[in-house]
Short mmCIF file of C-alpha atoms in Angstrom, two decimals:
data_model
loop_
_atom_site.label_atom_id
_atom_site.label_comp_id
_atom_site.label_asym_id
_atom_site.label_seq_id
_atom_site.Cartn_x
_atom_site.Cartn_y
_atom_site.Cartn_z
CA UNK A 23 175.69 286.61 152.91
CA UNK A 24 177.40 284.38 150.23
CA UNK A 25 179.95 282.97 153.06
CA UNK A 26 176.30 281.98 154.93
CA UNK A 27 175.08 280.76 151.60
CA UNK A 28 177.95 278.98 150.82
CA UNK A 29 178.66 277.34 154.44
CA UNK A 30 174.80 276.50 154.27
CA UNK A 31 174.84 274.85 150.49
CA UNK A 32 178.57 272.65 152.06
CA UNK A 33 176.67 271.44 155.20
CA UNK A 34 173.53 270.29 152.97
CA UNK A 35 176.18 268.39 150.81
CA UNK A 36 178.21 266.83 153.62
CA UNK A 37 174.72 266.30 155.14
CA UNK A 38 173.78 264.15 152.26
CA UNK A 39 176.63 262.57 151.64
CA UNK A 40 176.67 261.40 155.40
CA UNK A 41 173.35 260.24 154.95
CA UNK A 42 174.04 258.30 151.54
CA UNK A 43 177.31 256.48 153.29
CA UNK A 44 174.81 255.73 156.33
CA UNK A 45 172.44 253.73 154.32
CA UNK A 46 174.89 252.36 152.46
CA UNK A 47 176.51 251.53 155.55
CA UNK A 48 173.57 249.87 156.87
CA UNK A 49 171.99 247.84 153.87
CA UNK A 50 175.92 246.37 153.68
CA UNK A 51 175.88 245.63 157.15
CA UNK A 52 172.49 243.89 157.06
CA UNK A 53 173.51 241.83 153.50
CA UNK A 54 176.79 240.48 154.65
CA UNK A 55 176.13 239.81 158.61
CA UNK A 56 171.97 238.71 157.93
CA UNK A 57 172.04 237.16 154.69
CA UNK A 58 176.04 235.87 154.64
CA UNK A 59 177.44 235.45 158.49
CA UNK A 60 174.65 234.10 160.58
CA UNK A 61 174.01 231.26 157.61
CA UNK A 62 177.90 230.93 158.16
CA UNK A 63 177.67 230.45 161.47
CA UNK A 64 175.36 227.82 161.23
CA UNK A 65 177.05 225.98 158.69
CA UNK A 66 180.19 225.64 160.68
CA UNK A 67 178.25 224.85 164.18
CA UNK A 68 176.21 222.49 162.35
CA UNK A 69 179.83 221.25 160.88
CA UNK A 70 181.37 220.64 164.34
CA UNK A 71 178.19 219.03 165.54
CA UNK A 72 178.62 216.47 162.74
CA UNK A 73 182.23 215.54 163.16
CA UNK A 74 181.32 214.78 166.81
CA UNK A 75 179.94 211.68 165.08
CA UNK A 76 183.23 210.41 163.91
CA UNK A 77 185.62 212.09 166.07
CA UNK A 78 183.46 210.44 168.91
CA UNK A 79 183.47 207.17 167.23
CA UNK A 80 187.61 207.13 166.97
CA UNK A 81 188.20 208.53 170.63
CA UNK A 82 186.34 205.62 172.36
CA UNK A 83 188.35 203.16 170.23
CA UNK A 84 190.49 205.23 171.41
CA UNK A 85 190.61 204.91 174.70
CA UNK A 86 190.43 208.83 174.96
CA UNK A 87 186.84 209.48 175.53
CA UNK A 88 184.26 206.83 177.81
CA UNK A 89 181.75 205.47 175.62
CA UNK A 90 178.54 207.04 178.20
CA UNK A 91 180.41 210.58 176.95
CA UNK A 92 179.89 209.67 173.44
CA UNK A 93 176.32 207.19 173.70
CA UNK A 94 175.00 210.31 175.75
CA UNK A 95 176.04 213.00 172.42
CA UNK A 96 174.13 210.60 170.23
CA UNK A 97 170.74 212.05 170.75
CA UNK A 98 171.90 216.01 170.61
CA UNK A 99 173.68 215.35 167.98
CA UNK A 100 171.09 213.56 165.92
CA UNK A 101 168.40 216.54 167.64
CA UNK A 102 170.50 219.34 166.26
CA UNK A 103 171.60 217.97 163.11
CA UNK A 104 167.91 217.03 162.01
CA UNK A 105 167.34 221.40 163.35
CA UNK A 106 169.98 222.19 160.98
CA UNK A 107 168.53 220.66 157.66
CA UNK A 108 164.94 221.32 158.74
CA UNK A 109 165.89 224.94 159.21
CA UNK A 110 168.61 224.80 155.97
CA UNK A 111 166.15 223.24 153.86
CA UNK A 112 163.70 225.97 153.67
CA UNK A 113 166.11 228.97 154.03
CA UNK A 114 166.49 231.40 151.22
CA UNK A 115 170.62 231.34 152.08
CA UNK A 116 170.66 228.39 149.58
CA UNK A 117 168.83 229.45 146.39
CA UNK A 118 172.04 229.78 144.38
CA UNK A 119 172.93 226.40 142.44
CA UNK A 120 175.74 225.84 144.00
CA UNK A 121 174.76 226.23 147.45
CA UNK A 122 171.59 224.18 147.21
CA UNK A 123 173.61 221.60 145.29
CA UNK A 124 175.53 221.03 148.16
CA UNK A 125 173.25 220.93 150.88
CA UNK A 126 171.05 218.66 149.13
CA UNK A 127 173.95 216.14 148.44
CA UNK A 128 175.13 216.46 151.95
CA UNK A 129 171.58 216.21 153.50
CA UNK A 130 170.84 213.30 151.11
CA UNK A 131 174.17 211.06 152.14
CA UNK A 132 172.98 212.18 156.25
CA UNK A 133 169.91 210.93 155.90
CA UNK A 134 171.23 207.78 153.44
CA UNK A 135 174.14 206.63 155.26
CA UNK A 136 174.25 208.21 158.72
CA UNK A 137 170.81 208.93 160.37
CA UNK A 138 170.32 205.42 160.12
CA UNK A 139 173.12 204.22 162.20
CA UNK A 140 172.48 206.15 164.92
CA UNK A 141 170.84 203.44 166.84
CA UNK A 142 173.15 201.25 166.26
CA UNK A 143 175.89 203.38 167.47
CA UNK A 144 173.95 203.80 170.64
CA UNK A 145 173.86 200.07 170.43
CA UNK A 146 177.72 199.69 170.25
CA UNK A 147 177.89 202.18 172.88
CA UNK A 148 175.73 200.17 175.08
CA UNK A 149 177.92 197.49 174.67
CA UNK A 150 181.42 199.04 175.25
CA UNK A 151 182.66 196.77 172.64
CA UNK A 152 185.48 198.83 171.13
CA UNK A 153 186.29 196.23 167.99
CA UNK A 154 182.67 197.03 166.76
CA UNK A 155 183.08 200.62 167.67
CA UNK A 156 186.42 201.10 165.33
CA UNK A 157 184.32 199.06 162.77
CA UNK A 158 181.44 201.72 162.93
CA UNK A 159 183.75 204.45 162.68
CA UNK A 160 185.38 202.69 159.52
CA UNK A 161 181.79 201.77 158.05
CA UNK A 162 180.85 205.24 158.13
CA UNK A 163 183.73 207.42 157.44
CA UNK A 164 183.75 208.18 153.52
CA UNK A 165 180.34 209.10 153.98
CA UNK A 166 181.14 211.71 156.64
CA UNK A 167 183.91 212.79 155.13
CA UNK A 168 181.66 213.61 151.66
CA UNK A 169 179.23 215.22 154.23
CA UNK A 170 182.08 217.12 156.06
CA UNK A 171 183.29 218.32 152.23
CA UNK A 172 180.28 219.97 151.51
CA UNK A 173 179.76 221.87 154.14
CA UNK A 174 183.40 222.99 153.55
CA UNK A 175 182.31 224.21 150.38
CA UNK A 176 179.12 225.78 151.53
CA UNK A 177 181.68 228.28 153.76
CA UNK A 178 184.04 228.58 150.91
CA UNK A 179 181.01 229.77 148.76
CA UNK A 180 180.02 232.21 151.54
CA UNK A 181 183.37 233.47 152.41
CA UNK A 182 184.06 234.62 148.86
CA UNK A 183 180.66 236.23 148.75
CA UNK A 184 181.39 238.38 151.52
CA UNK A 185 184.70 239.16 150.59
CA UNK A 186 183.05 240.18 146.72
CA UNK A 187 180.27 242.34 148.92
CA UNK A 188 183.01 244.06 150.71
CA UNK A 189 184.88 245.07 147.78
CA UNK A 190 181.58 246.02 145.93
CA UNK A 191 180.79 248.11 149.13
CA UNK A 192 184.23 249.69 149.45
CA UNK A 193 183.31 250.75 146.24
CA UNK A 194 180.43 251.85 146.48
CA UNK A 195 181.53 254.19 149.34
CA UNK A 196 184.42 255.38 147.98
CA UNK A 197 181.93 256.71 144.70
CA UNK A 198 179.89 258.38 147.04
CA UNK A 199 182.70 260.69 148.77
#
């Protein structure tokens, strides 16, 4: 009877225990991959989408890449980039200072410096002009490179606070065997 007892009392601890690590388990999983890696994810798309801007600028003065390639990016690039900050801007992800600091600044210099050359990118595109093109992409390259910084340090910020959450849950786990 006291081996039954006793076998009884271990599974009820291992039981909880399980349990405890499971929910632990799953409130990590939900704070790091919700609330750290999809924003991530975002950050860095959004990121890539940007530097098309540039990159796209250089490559047709360039010679490497046809200026209909790049004039026909213009528009999805403008489409997702005003998505990102519409979406950014109202997110949760950046309440902390330093986050919101930098979005702000880097949707403030977009909006400033770059939205409004879009059309006459298009323009230069249009053209196939690439003096004017290599001008754009001088005119405009400080400011994306400011814009490209912050977003740099938006995933910096983020990549640290998962790594901190990981320890914290390793932690955590480890208490709780």
């Amino acid at each position: 009877l006291s081996i039954s007892l006793f076998t009884v009392l271990g599974l009820a601890v291992l039981a909880y225990v399980s349990i405890s690590s499971s929910v632990i388990g799953k409130e990590s999983l939900e704070t790091i991959y919700e609330k750290n890696v999809v924003p991530d994810n975002e950050i860095t798309n959004a990121r890539a989408t940007f530097d098309t801007i540039l990159n796209d600028l250089i490559r047709v003065t360039s010679e490497f890449l046809p200026t209909g390639q790049a004039r026909d990016r213009i528009p999805k690039t403008e489409q997702k980039m005003n998505e990102f900050f519409a979406k950014a801007l109202k997110s949760d992800f950046y309440t902390e200072p330093s986050l919101k600091k930098n979005l702000n600044e880097a949707y403030e210099r977009y909006t400033q410096k770059i939205a409004p050359n879009f059309k006459k990118i298009l323009e230069l595109y249009g053209k196939d002009k690439r003096e004017d093109i290599g001008d754009m992409a001088v005119e405009i390259e400080a400011d994306c490179r400011y814009i490209t910084q912050r977003f740099e340090n938006i995933s910096k910020f983020t990549n640290q606070r998962v790594k901190d959450i990981s320890v914290e849950i390793s932690g955590k786990l480890d208490k709780n065997l």
